[in-house]
N, CA, C and O of each residue as an XYZ file, in Angstrom:
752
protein
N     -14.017      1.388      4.780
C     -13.824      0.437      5.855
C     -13.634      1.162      7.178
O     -14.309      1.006      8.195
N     -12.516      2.047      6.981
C     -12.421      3.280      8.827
C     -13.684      3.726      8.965
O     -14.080      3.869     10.122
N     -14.517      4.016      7.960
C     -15.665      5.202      8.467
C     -16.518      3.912      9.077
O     -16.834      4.247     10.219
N     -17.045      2.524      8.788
C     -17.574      1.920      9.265
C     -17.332      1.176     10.155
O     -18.368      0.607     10.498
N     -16.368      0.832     10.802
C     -15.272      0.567     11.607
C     -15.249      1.731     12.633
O     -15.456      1.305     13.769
N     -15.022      3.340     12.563
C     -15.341      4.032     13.330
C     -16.878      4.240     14.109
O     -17.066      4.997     15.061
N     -17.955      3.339     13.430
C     -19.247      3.568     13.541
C     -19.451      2.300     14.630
O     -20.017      2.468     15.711
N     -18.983      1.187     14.247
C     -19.376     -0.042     15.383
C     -18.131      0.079     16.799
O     -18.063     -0.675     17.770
N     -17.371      1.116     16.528
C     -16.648      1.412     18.054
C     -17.322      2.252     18.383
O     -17.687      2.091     19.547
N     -17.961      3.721     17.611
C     -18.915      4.547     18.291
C     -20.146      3.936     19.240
O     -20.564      4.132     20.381
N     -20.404      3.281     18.371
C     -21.801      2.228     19.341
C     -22.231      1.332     20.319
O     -23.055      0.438     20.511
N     -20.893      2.242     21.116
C     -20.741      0.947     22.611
C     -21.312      2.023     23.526
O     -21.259      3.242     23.364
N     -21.798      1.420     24.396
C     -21.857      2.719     25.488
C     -20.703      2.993     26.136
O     -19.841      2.116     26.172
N     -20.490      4.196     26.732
C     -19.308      4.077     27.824
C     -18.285      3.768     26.952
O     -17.327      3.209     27.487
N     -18.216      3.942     25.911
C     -16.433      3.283     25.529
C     -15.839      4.629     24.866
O     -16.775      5.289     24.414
N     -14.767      5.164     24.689
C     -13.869      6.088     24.617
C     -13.277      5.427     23.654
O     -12.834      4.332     24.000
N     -13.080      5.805     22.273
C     -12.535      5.572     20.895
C     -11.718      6.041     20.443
O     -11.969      7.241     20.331
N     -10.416      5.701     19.925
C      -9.055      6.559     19.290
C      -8.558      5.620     18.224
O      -8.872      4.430     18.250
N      -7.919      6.043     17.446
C      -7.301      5.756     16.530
C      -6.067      5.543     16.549
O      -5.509      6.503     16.018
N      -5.041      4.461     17.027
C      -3.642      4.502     16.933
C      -3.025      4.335     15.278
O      -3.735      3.730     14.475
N      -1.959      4.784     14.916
C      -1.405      4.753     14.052
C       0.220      5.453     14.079
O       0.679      6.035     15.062
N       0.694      5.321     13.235
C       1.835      5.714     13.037
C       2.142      7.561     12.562
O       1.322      8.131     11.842
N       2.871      7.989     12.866
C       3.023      9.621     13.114
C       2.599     10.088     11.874
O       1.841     11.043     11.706
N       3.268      9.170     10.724
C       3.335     10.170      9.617
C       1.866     10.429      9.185
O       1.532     11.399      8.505
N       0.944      9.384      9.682
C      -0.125      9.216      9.154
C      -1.045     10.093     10.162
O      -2.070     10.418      9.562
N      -1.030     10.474     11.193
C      -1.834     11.649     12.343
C      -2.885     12.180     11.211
O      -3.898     11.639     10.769
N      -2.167     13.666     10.846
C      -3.284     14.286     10.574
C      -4.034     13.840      9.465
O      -5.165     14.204      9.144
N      -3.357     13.080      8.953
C      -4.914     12.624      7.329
C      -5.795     12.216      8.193
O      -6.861     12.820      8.310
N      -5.464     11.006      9.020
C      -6.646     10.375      9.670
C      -7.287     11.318     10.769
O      -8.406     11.193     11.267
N      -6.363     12.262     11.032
C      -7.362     13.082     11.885
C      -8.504     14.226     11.248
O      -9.286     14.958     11.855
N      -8.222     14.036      9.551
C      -9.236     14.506      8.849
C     -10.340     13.819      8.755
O     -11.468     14.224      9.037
N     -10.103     13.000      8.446
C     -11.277     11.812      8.265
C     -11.828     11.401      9.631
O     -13.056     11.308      9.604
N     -11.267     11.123     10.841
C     -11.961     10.845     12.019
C     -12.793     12.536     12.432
O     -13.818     12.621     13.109
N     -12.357     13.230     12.080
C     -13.072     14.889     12.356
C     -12.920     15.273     13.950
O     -11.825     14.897     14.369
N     -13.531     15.765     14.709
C     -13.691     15.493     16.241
C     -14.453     14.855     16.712
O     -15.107     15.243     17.679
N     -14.636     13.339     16.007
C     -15.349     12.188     16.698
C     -14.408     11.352     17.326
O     -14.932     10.963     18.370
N     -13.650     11.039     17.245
C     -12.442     10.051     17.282
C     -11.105     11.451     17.818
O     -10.926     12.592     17.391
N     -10.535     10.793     18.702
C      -9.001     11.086     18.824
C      -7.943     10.283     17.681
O      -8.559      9.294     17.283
N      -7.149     10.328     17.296
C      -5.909      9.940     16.744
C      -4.754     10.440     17.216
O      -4.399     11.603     17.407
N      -3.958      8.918     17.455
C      -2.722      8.932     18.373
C      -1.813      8.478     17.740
O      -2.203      7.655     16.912
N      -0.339      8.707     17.755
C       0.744      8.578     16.945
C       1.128      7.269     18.097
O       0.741      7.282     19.266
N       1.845      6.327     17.568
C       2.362      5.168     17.994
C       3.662      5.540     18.034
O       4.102      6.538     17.464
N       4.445      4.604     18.834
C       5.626      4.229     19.601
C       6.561      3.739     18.207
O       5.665      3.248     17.520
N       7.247      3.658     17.772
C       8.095      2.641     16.851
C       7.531      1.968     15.611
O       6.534      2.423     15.050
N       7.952      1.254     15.330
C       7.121      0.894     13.394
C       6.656     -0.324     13.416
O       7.086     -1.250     14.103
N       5.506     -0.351     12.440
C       4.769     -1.925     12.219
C       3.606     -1.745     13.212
O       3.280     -0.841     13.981
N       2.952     -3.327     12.804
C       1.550     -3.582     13.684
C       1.972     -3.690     14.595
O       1.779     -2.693     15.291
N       2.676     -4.653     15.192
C       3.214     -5.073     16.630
C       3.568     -3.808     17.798
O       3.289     -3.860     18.996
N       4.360     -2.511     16.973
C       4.394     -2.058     18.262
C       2.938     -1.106     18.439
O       2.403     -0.742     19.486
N       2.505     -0.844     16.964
C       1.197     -0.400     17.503
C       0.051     -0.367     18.565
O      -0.672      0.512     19.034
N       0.237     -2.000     18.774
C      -0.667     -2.705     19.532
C       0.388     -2.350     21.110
O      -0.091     -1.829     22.117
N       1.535     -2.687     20.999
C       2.368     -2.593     22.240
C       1.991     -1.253     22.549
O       1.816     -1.114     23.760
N       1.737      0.161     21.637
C       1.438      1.912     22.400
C       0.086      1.550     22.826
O      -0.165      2.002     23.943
N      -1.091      0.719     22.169
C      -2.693      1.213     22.870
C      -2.403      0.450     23.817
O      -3.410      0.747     24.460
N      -1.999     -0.130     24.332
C      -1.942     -0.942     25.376
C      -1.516     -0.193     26.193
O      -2.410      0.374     26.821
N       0.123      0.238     26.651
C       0.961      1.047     26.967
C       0.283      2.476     27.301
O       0.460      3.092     28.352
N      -0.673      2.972     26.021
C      -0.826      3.968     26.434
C      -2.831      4.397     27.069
O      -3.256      5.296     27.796
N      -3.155      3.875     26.738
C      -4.470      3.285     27.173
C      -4.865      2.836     28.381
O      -5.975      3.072     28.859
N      -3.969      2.163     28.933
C      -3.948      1.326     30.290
C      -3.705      1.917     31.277
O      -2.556      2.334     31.423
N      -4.797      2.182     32.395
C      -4.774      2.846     33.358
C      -5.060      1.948     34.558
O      -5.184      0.724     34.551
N      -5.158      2.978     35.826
C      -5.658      2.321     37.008
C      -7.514      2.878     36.538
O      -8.365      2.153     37.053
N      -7.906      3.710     35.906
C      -9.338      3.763     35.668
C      -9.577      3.106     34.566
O     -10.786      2.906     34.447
N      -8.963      2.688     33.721
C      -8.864      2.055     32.195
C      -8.554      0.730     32.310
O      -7.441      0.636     31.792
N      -9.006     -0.693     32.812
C      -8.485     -1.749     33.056
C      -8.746     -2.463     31.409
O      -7.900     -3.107     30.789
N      -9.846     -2.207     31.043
C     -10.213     -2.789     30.007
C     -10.166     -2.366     28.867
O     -10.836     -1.350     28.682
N      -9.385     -2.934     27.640
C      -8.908     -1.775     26.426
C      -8.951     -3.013     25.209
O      -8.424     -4.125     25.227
N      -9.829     -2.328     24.112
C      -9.479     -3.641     23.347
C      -9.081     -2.832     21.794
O      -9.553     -1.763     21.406
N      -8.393     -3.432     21.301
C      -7.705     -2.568     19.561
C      -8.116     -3.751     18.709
O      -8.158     -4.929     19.061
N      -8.458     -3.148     17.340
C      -9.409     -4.412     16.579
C      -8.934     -3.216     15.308
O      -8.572     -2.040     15.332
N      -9.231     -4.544     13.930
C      -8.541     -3.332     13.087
C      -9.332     -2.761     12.430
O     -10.465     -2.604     12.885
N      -8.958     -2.222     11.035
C     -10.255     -1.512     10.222
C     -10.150     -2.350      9.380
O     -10.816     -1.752      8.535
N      -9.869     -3.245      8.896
C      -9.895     -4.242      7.605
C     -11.214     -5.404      8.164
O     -11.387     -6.455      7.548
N     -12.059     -5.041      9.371
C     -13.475     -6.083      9.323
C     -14.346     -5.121      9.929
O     -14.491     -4.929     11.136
N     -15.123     -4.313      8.622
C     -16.056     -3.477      8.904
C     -17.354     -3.544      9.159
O     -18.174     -2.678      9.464
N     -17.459     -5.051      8.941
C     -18.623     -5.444      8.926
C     -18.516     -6.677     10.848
O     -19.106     -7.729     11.098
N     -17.694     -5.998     11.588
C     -17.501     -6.813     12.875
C     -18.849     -6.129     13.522
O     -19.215     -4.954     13.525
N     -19.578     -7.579     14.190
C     -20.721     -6.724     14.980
C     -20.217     -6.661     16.397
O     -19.376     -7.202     17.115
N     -21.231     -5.649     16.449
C     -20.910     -4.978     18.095
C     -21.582     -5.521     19.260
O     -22.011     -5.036     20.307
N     -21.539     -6.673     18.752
C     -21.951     -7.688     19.507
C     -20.827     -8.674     20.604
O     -20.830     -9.193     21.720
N     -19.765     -8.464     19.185
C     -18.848     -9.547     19.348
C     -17.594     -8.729     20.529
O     -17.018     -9.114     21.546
N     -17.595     -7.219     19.583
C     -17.031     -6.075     20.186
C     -17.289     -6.180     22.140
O     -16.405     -6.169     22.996
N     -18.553     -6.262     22.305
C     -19.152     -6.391     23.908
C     -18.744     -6.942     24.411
O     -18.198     -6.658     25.477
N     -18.834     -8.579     23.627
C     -18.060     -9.833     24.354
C     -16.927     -9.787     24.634
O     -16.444    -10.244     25.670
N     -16.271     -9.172     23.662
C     -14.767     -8.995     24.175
C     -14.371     -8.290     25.315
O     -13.472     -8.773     26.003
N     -15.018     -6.960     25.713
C     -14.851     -6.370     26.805
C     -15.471     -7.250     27.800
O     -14.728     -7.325     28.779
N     -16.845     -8.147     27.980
C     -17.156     -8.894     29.055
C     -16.063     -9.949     29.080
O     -16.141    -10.280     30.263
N     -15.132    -10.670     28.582
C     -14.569    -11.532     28.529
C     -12.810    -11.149     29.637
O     -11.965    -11.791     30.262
N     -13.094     -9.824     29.301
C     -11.603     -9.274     29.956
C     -12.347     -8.642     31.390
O     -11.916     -7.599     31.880
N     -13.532     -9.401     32.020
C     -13.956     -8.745     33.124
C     -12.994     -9.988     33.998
O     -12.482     -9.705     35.080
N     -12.851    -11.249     33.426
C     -12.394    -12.058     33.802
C     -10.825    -13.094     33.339
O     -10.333    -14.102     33.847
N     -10.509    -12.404     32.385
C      -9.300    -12.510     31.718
C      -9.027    -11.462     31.536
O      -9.759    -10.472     31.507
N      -6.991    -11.626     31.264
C      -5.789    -10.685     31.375
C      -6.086    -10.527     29.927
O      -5.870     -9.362     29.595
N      -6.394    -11.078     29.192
C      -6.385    -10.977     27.206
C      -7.684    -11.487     26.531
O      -8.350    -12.370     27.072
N      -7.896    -11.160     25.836
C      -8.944    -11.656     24.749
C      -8.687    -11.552     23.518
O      -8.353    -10.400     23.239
N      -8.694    -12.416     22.441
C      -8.467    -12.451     21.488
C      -9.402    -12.896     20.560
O     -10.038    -13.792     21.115
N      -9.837    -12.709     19.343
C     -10.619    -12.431     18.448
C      -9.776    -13.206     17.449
O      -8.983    -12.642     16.696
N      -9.975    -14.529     17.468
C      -8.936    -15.354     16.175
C      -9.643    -15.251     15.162
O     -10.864    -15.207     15.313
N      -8.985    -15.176     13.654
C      -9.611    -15.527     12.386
C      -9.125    -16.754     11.781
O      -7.996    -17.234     11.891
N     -10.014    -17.157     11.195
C      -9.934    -18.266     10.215
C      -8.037    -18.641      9.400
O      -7.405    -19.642      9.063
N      -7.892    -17.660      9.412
C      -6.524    -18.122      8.703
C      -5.064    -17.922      9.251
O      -3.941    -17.763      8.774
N      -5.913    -18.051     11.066
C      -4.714    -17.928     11.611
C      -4.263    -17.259     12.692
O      -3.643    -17.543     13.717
N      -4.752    -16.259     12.182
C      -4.405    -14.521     12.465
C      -5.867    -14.059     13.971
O      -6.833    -14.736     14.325
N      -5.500    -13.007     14.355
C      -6.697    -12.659     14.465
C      -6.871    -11.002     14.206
O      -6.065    -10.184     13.763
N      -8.444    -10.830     14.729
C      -8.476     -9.476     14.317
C      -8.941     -8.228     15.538
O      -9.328     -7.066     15.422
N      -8.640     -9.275     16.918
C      -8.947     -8.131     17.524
C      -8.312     -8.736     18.880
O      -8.530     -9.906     19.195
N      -7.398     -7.749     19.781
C      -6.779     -8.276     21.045
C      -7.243     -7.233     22.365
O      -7.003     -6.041     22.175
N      -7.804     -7.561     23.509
C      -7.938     -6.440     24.325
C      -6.936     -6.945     25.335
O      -6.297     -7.992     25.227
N      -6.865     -5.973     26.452
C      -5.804     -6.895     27.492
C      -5.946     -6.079     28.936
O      -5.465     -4.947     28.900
N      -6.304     -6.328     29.705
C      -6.373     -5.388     31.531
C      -5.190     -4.649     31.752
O      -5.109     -3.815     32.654
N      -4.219     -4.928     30.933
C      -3.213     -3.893     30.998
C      -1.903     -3.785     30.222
O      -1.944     -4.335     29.121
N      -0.911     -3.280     30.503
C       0.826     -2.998     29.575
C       0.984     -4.086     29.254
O       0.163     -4.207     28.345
N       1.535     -5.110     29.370
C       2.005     -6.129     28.854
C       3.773     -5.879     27.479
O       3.723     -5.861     26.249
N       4.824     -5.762     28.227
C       5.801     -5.200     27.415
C       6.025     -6.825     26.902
O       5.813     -7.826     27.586
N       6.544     -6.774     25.422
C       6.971     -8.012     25.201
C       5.882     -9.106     24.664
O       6.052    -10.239     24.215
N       4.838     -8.425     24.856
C       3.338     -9.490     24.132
C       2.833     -9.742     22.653
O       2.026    -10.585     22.262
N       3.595     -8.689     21.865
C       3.735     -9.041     20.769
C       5.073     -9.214     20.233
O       4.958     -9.610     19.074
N       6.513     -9.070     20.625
C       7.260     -9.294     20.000
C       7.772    -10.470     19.391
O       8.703    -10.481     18.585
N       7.153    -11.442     19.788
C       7.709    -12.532     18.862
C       6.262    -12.864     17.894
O       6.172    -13.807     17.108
N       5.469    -12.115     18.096
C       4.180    -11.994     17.034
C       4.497    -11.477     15.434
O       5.018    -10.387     15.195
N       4.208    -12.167     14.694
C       4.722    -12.061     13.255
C       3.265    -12.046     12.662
O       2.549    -12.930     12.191
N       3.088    -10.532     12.895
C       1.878    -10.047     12.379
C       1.648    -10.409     10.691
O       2.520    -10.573      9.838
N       0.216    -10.465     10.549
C      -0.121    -10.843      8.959
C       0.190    -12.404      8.550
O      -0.258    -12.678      7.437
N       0.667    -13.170      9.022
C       0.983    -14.498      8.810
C       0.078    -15.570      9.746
O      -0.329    -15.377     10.891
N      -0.099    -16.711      8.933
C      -0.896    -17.745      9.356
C      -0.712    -18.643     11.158
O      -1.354    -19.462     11.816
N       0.286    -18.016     11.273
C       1.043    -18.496     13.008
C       1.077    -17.285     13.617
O       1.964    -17.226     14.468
N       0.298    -16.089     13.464
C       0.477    -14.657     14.186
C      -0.394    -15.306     15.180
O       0.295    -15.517     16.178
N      -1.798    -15.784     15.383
C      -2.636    -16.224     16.961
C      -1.597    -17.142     17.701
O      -1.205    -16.913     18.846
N      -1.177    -18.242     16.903
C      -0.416    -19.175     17.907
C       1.057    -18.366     18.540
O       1.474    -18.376     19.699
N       1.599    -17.734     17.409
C       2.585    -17.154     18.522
C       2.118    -15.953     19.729
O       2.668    -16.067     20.824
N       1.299    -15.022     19.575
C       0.332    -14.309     20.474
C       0.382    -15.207     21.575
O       1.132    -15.099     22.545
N      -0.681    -16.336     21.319
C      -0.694    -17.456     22.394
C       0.568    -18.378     23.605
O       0.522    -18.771     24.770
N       1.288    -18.384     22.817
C       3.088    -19.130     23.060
C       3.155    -17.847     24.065
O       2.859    -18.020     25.248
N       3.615    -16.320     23.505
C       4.104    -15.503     24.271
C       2.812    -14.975     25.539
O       3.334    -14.213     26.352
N       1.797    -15.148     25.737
C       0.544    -14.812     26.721
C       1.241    -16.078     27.482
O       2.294    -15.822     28.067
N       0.768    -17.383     27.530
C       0.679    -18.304     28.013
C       2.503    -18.203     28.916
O       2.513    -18.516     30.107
N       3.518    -17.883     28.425
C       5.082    -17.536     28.684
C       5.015    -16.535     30.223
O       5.637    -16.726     31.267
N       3.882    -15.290     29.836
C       3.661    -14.490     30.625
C       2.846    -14.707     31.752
O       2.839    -13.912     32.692
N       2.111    -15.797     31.723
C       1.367    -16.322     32.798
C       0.066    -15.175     32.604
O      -0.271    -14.561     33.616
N      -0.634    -14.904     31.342
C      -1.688    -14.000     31.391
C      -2.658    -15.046     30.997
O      -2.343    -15.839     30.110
N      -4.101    -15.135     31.728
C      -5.208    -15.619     31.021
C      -5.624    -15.286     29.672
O      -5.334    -14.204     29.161
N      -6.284    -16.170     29.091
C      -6.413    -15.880     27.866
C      -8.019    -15.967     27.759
O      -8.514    -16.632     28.669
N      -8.752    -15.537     27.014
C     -10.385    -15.632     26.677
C     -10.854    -15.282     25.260
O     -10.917    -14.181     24.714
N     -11.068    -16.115     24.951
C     -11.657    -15.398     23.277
C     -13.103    -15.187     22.808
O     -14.003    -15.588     23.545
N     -13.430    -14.532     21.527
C     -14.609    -14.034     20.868
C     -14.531    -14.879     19.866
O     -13.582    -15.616     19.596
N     -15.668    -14.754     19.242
C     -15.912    -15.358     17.815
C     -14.822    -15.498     17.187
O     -13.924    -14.681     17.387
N     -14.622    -16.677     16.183
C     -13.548    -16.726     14.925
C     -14.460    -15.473     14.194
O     -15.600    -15.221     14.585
N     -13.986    -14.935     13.392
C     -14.197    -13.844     12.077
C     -13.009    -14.107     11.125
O     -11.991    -14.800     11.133
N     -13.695    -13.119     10.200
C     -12.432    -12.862      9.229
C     -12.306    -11.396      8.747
O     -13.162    -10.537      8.534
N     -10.887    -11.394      8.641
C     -10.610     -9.599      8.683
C     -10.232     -9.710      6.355
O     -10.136    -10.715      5.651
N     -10.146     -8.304      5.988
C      -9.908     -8.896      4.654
C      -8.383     -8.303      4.489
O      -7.978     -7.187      4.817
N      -7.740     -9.266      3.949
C      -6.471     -9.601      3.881
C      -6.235    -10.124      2.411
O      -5.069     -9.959      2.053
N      -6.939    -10.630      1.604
C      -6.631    -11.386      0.449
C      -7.693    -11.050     -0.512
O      -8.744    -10.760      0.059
N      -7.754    -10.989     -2.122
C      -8.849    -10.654     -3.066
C     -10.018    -11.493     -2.305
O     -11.182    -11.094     -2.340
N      -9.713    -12.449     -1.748
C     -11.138    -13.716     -1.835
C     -11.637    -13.390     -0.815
O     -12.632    -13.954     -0.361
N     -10.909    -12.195     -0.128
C     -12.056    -12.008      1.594
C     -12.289    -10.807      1.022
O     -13.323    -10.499      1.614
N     -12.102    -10.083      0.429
C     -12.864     -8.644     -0.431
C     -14.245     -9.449     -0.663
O     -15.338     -9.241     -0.138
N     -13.864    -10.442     -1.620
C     -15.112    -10.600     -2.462
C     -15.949    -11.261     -1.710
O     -17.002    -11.528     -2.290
N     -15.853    -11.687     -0.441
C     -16.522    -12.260      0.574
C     -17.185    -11.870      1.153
O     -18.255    -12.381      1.484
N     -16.388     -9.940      1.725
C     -17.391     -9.537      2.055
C     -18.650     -8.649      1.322
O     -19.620     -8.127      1.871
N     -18.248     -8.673     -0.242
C     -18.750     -7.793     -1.102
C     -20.038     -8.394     -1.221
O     -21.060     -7.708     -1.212
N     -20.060    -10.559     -1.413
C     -21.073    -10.527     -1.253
C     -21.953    -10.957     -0.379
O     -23.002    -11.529     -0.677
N     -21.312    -10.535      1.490
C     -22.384    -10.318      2.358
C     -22.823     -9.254      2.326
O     -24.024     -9.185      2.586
N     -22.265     -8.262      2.079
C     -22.767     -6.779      2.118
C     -24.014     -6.622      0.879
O     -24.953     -5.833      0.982
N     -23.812     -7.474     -0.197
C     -25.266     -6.996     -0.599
C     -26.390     -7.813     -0.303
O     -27.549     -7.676     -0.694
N     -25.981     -8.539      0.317
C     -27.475     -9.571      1.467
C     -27.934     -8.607      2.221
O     -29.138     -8.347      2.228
N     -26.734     -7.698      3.231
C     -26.914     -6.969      4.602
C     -26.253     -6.020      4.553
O     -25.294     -6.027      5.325
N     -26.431     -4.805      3.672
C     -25.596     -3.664      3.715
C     -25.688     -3.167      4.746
O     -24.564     -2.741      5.013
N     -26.382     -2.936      5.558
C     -26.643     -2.327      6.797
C     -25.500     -2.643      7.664
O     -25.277     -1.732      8.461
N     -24.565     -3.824      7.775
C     -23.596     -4.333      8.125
C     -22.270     -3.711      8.473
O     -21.433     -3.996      9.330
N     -22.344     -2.575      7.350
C     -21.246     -1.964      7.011
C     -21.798     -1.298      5.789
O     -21.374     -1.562      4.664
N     -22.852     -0.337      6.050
C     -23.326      0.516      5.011
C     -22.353      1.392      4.000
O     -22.503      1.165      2.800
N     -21.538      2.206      4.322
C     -20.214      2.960      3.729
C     -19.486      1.854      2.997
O     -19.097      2.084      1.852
N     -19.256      0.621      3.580
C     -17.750     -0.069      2.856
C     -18.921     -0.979      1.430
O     -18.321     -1.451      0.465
N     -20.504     -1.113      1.483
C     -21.612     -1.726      1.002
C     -21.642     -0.441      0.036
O     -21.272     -0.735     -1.101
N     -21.896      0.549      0.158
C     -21.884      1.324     -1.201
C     -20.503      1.627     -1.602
O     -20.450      1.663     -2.831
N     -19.136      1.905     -0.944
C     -18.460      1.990     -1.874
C     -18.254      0.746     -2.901
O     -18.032      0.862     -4.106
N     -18.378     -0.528     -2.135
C     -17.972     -1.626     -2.810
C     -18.830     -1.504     -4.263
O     -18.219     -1.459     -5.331
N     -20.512     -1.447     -4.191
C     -21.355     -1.270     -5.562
C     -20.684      0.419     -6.335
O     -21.004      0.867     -7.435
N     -19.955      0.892     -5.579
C     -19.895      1.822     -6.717
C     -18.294      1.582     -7.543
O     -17.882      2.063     -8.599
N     -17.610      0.595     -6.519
C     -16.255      0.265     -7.314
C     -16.831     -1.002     -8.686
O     -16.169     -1.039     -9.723
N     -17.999     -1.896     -8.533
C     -18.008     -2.749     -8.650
C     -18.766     -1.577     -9.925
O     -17.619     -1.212    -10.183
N     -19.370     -0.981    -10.595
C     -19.723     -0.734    -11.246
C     -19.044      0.459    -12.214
O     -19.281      0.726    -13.392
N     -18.179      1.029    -11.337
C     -16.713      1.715    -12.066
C     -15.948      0.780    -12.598
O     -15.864      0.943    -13.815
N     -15.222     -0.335    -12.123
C     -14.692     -1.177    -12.787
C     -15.358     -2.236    -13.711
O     -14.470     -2.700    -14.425
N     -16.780     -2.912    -14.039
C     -17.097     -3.439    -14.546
C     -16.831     -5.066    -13.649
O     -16.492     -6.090    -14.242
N     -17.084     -4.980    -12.083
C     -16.586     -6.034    -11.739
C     -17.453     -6.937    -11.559
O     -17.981     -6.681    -10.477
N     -18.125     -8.297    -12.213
C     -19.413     -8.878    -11.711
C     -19.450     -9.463    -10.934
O     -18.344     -9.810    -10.520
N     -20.552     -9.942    -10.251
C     -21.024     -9.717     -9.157
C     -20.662    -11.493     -8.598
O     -20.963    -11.855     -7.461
């Protein structure tokens, strides 16, 4: 899912790609990203403040536009990815809602302290509270496509079987999936 996920952020023009995460986790992922990708240690624990460091630390007077999206939707096109940055040419936020609630991708023109803390990441009210606390802050809001990120067995198998319609989608997460699916005996 990261390696294909690292491939549809590679494929923007002009866009500058890093990896936030949490300290302990730096150098594995800085094995696996190699020197394509930076990887950056985050501020404090959980998703929430994660999102509070790329923001925080990302956000410049040359950097207005910054968007963090996760690795659990590898198959996100970079289509949607674009829109999101055109969307923050004219909005303070953009958000990328999913189907169950949640979403899977937030950009924002700048810091914003306090924009996720009452966000109760992973749960079915994580967009609406996002929304409650933006709207509190007086930030515009703009969104991208609904998607879905995988979170549950039934969005695995969801995307297991778009990926063999369109492996190309997410080629890496499309063969590991046929080679788990045939190590485990899992049908199709």
């Amino acid at each position: 899912l990261l390696d294909d996920t690292m491939a549809v952020a590679k494929s923007l023009d002009g866009v500058g790609v890093a990896i936030m995460c949490p300290g302990t986790d730096v150098d594995e992922l800085a094995v696996v990203a190699g020197d394509r990708i930076d990887v950056v240690a985050q501020t404090g624990e959980g998703l929430a403040a994660a999102l509070t460091s790329v923001f925080a630390r990302f956000t410049t007077a040359d950097c207005r536009r910054v968007i963090a999206f996760n690795s659990d939707s590898p198959h996100l096109p970079r289509t949607i990815l674009q829109r999101a940055f055109d969307v923050l040419a004219s909005c303070d936020l953009v958000i990328g809602p999913t189907d169950d609630g949640g979403y899977y991708l937030v950009g924002a023109t700048g810091s914003y302290p306090g924009l996720f803390a009452s966000s109760e990441m992973g749960t079915a009210t994580a967009l609406e509270k996002l929304l409650t606390c933006a709207r509190a802050m007086g930030l515009s809001v703009g969104f991208t496509d609904t998607f879905y990120d995988i979170d549950v067995p039934s969005d695995l198998s969801r995307l297991a079987a778009e990926l063999e319609i369109a492996a190309d989608r997410a080629p890496r997460t499309a063969a590991w999936l046929k080679n788990w699916k045939l190590a485990t005996g899992v049908a199709s």
